[in-house]
CSV table of N, CA and C in Angstrom, one decimal:
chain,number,residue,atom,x,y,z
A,1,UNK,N,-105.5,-125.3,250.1
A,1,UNK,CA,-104.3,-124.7,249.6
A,1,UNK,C,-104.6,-124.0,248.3
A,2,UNK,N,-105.8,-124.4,247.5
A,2,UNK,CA,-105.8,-123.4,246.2
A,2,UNK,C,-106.0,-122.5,246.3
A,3,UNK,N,-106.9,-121.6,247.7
A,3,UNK,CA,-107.8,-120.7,247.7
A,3,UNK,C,-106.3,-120.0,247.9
A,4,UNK,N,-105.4,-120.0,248.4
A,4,UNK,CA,-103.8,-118.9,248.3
A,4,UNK,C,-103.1,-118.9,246.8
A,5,UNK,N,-103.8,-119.7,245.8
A,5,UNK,CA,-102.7,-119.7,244.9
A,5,UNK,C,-102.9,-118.6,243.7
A,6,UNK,N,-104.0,-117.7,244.0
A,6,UNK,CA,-103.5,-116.0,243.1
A,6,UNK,C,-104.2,-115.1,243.7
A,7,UNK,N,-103.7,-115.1,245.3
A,7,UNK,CA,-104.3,-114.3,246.0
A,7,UNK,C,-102.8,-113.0,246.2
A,8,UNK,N,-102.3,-113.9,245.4
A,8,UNK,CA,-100.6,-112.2,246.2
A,8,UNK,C,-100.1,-111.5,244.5
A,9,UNK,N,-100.4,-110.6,244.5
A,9,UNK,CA,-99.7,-110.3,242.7
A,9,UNK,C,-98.1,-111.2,242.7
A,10,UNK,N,-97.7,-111.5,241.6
A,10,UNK,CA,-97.0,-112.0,241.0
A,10,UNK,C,-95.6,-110.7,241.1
A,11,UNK,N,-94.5,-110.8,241.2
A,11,UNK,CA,-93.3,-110.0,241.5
A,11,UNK,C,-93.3,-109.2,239.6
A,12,UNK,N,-93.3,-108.3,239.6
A,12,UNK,CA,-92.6,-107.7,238.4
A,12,UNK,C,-91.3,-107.8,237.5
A,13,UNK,N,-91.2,-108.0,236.6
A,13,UNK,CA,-90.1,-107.9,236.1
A,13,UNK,C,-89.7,-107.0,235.2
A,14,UNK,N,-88.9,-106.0,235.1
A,14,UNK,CA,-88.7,-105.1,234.1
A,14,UNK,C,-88.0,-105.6,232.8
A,15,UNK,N,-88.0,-106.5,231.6
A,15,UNK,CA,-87.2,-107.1,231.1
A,15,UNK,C,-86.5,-106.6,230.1
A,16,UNK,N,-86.8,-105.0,229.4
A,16,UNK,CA,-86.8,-104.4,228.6
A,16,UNK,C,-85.5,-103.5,229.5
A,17,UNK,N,-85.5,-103.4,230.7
A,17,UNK,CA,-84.8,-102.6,231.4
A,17,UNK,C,-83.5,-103.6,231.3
A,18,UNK,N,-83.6,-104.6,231.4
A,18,UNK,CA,-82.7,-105.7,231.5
A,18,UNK,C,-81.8,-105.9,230.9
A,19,UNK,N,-82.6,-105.8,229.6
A,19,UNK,CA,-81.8,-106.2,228.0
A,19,UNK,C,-81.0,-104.8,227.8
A,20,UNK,N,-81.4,-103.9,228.0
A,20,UNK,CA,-80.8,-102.4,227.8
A,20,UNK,C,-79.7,-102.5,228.4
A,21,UNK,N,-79.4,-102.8,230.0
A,21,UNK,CA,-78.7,-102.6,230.8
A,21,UNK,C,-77.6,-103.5,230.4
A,22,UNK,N,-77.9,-104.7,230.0
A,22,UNK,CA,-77.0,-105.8,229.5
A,22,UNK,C,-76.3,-105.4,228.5
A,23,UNK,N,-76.9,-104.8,227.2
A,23,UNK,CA,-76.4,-104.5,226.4
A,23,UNK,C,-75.4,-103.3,226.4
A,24,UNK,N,-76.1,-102.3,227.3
A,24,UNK,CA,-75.4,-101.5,227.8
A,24,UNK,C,-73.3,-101.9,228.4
A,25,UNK,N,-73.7,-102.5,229.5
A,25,UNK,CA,-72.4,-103.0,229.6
A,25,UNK,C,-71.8,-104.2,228.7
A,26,UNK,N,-72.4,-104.2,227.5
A,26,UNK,CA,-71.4,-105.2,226.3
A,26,UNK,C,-71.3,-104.6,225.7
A,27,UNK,N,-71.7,-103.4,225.5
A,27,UNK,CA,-71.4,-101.9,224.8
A,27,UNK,C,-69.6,-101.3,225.2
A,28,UNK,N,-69.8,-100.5,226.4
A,28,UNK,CA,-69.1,-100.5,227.4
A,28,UNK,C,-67.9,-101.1,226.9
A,29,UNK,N,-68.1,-102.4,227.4
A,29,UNK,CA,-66.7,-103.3,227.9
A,29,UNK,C,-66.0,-103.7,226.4
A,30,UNK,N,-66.9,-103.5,225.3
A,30,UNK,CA,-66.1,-103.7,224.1
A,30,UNK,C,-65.6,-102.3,223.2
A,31,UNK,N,-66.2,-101.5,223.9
A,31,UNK,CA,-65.4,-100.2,224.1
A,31,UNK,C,-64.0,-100.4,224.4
A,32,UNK,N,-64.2,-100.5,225.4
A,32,UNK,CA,-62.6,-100.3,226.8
A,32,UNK,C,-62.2,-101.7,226.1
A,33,UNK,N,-61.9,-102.2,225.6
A,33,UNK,CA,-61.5,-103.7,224.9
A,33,UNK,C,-60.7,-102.6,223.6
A,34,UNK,N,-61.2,-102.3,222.8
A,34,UNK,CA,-61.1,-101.8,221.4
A,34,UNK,C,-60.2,-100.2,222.2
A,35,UNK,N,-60.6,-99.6,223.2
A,35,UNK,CA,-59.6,-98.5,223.0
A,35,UNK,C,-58.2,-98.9,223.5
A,36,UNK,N,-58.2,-100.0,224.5
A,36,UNK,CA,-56.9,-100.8,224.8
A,36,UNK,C,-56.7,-100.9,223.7
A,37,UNK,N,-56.9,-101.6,223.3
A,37,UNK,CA,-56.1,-102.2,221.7
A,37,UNK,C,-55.6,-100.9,220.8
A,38,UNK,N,-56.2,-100.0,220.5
A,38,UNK,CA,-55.8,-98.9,219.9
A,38,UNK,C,-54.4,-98.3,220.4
A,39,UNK,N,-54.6,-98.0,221.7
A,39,UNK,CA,-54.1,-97.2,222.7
A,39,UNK,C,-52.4,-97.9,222.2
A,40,UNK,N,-52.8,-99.2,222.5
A,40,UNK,CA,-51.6,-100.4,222.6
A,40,UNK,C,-50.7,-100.5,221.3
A,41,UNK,N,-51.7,-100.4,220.3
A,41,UNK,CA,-51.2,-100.9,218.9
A,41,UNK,C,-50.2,-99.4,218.7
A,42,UNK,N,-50.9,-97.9,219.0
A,42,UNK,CA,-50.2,-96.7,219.0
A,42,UNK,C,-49.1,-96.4,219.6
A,43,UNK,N,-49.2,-97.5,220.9
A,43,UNK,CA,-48.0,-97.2,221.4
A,43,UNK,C,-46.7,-98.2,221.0
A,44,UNK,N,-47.1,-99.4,220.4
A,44,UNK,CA,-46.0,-100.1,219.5
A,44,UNK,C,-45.5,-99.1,218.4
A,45,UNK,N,-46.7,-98.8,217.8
A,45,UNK,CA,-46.0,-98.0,216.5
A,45,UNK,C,-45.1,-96.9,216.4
A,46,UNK,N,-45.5,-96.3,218.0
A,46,UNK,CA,-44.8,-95.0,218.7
A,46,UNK,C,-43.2,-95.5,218.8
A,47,UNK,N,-43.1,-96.7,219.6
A,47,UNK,CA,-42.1,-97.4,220.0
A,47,UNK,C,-41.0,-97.9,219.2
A,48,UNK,N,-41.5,-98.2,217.9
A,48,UNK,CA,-41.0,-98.6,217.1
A,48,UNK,C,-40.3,-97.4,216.5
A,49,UNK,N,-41.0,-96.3,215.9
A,49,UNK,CA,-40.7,-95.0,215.3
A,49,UNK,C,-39.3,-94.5,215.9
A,50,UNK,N,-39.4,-94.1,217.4
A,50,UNK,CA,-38.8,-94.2,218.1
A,50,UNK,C,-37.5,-94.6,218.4
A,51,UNK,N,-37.6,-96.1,218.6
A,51,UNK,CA,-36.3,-96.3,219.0
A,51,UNK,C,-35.9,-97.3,218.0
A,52,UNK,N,-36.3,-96.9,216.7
A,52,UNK,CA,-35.1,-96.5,215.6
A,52,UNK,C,-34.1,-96.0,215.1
A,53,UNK,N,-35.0,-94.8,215.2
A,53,UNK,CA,-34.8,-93.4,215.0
A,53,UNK,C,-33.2,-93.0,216.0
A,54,UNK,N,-33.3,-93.4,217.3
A,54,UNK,CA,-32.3,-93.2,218.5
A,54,UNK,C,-31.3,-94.2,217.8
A,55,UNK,N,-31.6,-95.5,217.5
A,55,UNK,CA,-30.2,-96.4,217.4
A,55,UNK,C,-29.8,-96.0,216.2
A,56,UNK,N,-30.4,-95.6,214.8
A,56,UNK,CA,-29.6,-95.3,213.6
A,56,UNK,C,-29.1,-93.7,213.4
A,57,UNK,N,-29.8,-93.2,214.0
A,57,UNK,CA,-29.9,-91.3,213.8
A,57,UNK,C,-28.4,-91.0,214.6
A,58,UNK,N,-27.0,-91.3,214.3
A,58,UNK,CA,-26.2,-90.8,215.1
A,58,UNK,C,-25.2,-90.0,214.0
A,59,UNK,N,-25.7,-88.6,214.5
A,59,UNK,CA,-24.8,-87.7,213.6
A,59,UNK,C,-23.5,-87.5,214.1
A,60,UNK,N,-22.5,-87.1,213.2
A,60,UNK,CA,-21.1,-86.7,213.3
A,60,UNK,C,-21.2,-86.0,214.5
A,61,UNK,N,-19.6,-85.9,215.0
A,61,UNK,CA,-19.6,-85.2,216.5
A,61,UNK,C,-19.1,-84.2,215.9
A,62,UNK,N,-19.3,-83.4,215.0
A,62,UNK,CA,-18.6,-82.1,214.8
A,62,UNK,C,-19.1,-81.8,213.8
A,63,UNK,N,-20.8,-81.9,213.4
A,63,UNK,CA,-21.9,-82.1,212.2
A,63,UNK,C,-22.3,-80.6,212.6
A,64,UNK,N,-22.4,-79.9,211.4
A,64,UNK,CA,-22.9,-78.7,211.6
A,64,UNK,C,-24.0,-78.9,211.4
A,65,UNK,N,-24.9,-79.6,211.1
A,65,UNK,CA,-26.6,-80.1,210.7
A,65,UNK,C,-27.6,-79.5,211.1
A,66,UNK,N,-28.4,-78.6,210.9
A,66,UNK,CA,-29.4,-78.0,211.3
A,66,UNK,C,-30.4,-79.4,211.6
A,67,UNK,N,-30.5,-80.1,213.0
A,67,UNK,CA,-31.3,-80.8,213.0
A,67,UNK,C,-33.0,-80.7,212.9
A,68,UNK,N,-33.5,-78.9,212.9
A,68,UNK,CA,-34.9,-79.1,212.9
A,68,UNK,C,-35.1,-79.3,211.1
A,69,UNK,N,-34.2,-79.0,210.1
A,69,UNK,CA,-34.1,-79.3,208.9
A,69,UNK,C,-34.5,-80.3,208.4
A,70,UNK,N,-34.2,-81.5,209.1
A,70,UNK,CA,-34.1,-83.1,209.3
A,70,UNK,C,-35.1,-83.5,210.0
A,71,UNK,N,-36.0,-83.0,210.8
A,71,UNK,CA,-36.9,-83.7,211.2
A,71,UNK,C,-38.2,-83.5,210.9
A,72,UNK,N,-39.3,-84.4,210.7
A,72,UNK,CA,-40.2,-83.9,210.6
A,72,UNK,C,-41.4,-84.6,211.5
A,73,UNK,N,-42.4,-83.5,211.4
A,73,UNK,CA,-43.0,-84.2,212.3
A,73,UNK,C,-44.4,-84.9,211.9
A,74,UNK,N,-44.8,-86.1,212.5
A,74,UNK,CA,-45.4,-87.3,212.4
A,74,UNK,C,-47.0,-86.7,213.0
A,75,UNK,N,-47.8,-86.5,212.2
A,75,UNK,CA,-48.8,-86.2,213.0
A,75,UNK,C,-50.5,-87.4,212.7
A,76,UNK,N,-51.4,-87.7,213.3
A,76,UNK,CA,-52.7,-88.6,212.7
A,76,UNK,C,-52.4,-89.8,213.9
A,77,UNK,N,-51.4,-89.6,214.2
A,77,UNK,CA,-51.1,-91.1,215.8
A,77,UNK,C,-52.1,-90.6,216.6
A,78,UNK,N,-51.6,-89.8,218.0
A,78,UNK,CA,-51.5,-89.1,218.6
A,78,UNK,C,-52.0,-87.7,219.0
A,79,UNK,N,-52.8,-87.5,219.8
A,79,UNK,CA,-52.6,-85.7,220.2
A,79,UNK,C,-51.7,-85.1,219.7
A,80,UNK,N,-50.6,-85.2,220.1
A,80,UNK,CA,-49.2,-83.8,219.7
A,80,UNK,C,-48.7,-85.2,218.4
A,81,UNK,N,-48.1,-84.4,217.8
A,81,UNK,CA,-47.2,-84.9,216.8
A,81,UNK,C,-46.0,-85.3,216.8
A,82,UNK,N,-45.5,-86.3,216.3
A,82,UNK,CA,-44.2,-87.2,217.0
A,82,UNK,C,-43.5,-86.7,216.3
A,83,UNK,N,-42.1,-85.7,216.9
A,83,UNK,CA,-41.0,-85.7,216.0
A,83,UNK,C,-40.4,-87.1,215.8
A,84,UNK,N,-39.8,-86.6,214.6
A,84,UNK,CA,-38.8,-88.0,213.9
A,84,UNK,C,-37.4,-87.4,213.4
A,85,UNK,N,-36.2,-87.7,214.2
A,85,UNK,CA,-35.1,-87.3,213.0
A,85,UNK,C,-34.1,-88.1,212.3
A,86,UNK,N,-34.1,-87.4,211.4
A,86,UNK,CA,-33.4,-88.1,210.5
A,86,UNK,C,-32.0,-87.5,210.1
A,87,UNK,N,-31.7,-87.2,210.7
A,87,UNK,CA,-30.2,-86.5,210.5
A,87,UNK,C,-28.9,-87.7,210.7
A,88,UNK,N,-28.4,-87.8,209.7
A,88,UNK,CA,-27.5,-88.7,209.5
A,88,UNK,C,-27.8,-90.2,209.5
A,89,UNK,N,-28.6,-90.2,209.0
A,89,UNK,CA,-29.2,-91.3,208.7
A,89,UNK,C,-28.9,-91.9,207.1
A,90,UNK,N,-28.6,-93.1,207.1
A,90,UNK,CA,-27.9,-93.3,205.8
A,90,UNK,C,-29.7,-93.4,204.8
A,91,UNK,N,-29.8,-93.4,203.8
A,91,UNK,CA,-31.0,-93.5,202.8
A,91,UNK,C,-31.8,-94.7,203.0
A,92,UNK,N,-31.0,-96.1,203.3
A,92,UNK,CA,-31.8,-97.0,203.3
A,92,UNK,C,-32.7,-97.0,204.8
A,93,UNK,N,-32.1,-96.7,205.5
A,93,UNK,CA,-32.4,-96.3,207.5
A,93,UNK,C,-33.7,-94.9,207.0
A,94,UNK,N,-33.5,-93.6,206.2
A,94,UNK,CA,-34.9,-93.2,205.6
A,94,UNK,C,-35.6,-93.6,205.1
A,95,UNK,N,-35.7,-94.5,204.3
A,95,UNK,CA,-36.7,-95.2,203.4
A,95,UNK,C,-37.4,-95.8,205.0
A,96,UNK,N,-36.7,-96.5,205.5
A,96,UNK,CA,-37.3,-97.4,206.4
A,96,UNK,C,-38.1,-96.4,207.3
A,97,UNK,N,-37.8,-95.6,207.9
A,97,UNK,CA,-38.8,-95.1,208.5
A,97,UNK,C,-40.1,-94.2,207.8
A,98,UNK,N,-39.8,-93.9,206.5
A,98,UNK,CA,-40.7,-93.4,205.6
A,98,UNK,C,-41.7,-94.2,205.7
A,99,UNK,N,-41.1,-95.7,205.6
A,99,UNK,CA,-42.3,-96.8,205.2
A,99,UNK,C,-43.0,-97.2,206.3
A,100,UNK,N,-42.9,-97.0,207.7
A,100,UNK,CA,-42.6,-97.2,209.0
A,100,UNK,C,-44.9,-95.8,209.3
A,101,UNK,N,-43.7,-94.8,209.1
A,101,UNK,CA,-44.7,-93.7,209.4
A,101,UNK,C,-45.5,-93.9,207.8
A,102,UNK,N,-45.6,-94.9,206.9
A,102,UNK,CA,-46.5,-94.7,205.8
A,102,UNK,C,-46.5,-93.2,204.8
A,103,UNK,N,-45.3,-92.5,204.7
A,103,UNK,CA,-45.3,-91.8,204.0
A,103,UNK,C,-44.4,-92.1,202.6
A,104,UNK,N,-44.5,-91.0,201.5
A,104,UNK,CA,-44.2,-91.4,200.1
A,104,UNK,C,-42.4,-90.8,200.2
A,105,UNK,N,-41.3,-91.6,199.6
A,105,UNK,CA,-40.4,-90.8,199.4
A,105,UNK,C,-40.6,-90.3,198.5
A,106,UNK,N,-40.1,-89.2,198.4
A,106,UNK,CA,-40.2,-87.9,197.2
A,106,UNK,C,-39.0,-88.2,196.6
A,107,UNK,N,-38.2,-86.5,195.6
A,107,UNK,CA,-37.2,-86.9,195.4
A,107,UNK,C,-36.0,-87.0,196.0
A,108,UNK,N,-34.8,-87.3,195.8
A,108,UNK,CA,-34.2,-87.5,196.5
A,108,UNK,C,-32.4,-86.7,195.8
A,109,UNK,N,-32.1,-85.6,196.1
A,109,UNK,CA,-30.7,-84.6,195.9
A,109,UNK,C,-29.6,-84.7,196.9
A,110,UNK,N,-28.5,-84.4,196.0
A,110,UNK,CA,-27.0,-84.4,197.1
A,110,UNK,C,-26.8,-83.0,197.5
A,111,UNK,N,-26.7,-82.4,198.3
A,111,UNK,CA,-26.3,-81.1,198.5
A,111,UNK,C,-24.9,-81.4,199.4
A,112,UNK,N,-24.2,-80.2,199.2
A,112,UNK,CA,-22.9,-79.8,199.6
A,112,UNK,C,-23.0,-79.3,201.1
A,113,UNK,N,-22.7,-79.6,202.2
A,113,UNK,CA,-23.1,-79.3,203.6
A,113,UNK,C,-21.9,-79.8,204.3
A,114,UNK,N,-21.1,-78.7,205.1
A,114,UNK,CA,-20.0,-78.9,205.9
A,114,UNK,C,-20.1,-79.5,207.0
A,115,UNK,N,-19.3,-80.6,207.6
A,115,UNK,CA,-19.3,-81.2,208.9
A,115,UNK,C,-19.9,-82.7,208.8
A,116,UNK,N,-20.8,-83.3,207.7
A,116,UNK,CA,-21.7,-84.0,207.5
A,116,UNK,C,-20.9,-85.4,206.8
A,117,UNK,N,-21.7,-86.3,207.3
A,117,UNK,CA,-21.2,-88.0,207.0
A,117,UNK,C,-21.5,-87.8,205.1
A,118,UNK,N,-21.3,-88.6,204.7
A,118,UNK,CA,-21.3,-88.3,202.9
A,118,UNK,C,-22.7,-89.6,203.2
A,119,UNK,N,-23.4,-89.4,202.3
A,119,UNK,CA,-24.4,-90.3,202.1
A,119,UNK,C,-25.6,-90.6,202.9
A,120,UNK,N,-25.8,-89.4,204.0
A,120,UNK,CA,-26.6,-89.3,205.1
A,120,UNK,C,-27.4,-88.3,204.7
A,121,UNK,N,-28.8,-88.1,205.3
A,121,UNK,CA,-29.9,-87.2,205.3
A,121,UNK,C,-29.4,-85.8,206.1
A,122,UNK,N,-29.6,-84.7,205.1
A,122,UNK,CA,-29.3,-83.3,205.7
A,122,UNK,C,-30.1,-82.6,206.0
A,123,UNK,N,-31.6,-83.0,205.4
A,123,UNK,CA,-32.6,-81.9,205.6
A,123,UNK,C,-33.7,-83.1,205.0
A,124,UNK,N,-34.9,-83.0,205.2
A,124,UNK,CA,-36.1,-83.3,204.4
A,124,UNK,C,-37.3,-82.2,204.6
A,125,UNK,N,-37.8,-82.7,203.5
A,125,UNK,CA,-39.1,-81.3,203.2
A,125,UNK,C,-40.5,-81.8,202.9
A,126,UNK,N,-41.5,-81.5,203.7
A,126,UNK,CA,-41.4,-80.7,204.6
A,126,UNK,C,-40.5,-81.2,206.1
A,127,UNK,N,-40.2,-80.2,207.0
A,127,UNK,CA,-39.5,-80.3,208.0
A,127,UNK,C,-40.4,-79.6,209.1
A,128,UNK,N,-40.2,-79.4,209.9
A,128,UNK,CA,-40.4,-79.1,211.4
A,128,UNK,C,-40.6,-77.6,211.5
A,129,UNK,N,-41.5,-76.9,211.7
A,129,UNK,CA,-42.6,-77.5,212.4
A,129,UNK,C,-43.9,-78.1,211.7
A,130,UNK,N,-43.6,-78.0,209.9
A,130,UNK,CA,-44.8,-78.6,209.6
A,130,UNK,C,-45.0,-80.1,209.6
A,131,UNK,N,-46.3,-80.3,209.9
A,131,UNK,CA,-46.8,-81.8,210.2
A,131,UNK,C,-47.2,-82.5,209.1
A,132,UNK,N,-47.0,-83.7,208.8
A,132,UNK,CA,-46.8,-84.9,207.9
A,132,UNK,C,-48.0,-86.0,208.3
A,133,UNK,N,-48.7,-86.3,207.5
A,133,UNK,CA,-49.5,-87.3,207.8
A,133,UNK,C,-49.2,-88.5,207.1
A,134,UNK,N,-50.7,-90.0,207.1
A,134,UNK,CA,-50.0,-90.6,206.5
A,134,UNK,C,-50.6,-90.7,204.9
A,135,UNK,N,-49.8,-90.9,204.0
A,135,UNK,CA,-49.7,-90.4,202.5
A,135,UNK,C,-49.2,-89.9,201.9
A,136,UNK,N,-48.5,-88.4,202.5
A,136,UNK,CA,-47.5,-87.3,202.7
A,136,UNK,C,-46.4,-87.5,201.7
A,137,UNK,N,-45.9,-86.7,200.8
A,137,UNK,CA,-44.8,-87.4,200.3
A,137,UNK,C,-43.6,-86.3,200.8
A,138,UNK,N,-42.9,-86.5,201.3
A,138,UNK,CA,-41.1,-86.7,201.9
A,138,UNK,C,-39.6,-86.4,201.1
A,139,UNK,N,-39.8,-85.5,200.4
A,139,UNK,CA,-38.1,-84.9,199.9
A,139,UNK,C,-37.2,-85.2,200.9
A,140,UNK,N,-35.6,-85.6,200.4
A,140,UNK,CA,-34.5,-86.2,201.0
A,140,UNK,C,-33.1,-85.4,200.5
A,141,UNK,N,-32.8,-84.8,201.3
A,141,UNK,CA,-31.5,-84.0,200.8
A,141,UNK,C,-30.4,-84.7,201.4
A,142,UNK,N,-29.8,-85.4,200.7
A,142,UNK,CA,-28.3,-86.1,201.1
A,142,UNK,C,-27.2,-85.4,201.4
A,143,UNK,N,-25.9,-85.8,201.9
A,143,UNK,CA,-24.8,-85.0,202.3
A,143,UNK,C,-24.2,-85.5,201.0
A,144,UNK,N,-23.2,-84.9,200.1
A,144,UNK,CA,-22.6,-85.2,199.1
A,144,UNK,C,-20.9,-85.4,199.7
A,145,UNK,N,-21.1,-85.1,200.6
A,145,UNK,CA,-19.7,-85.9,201.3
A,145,UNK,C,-18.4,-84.3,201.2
């Protein structure tokens, strides 16, 4: 029996190929782990922004409001930039989404504007189409009723 025992080479092992490959897909998988999460967390924040914005943002039915005046847009999320509006929104419902999208409120004036709830957002600056990141600081033009 000994005269067979190093008569056949021994099978190869590539181990260096091994560790690569392994690490490779724990590379990978903690990729696609972490862009889920991103993807997920963006789209809460989206969601939130969102449908806020729908349940508080309800302007007068006979609001002359230039609504692109009033929105602005949200950009550093996302590919395209999220409109947000704020038209008739009372000041504390702006703050909130200011603080929401992490931008600064600016100052804040009453302007005289026909059709408009008294104490609601008529315009903010910048507005639409320019894009707001986060840090941005946010002017608030009020309806003076």
């Amino acid at each position: 029996m000994n005269n067979f025992a190093h008569s056949t080479d021994a099978p190869a092992f590539d181990t260096a190929g091994m560790v690569h490959r392994t690490r490779r897909r724990r590379t990978a998988l903690i990729a696609g782990v972490a862009a889920a999460l991103i993807v997920a967390g963006g789209g809460t924040a989206l969601a939130s922004m969102t449908g806020v914005s729908q349940t508080s943002a309800q302007p007068a039915a006979t609001t002359t409001v230039d609504h692109n005046k009033a929105t602005f847009l949200l950009g550093g999320l996302t590919k395209e930039p999220i409109p947000v509006d704020l038209t008739g929104v009372d000041l504390d419902g702006a703050k909130g989404q200011l603080l929401k999208a992490q931008l600064k409120l600016g100052s804040i004036t009453k302007v005289v504007s026909p059709g408009c709830k008294s104490a609601t957002v008529v315009e903010v600056t910048p507005h639409s189409p320019k894009i707001v990141t986060e840090g941005d600081t946010v002017n608030v033009k009020l309806c003076a009723g």
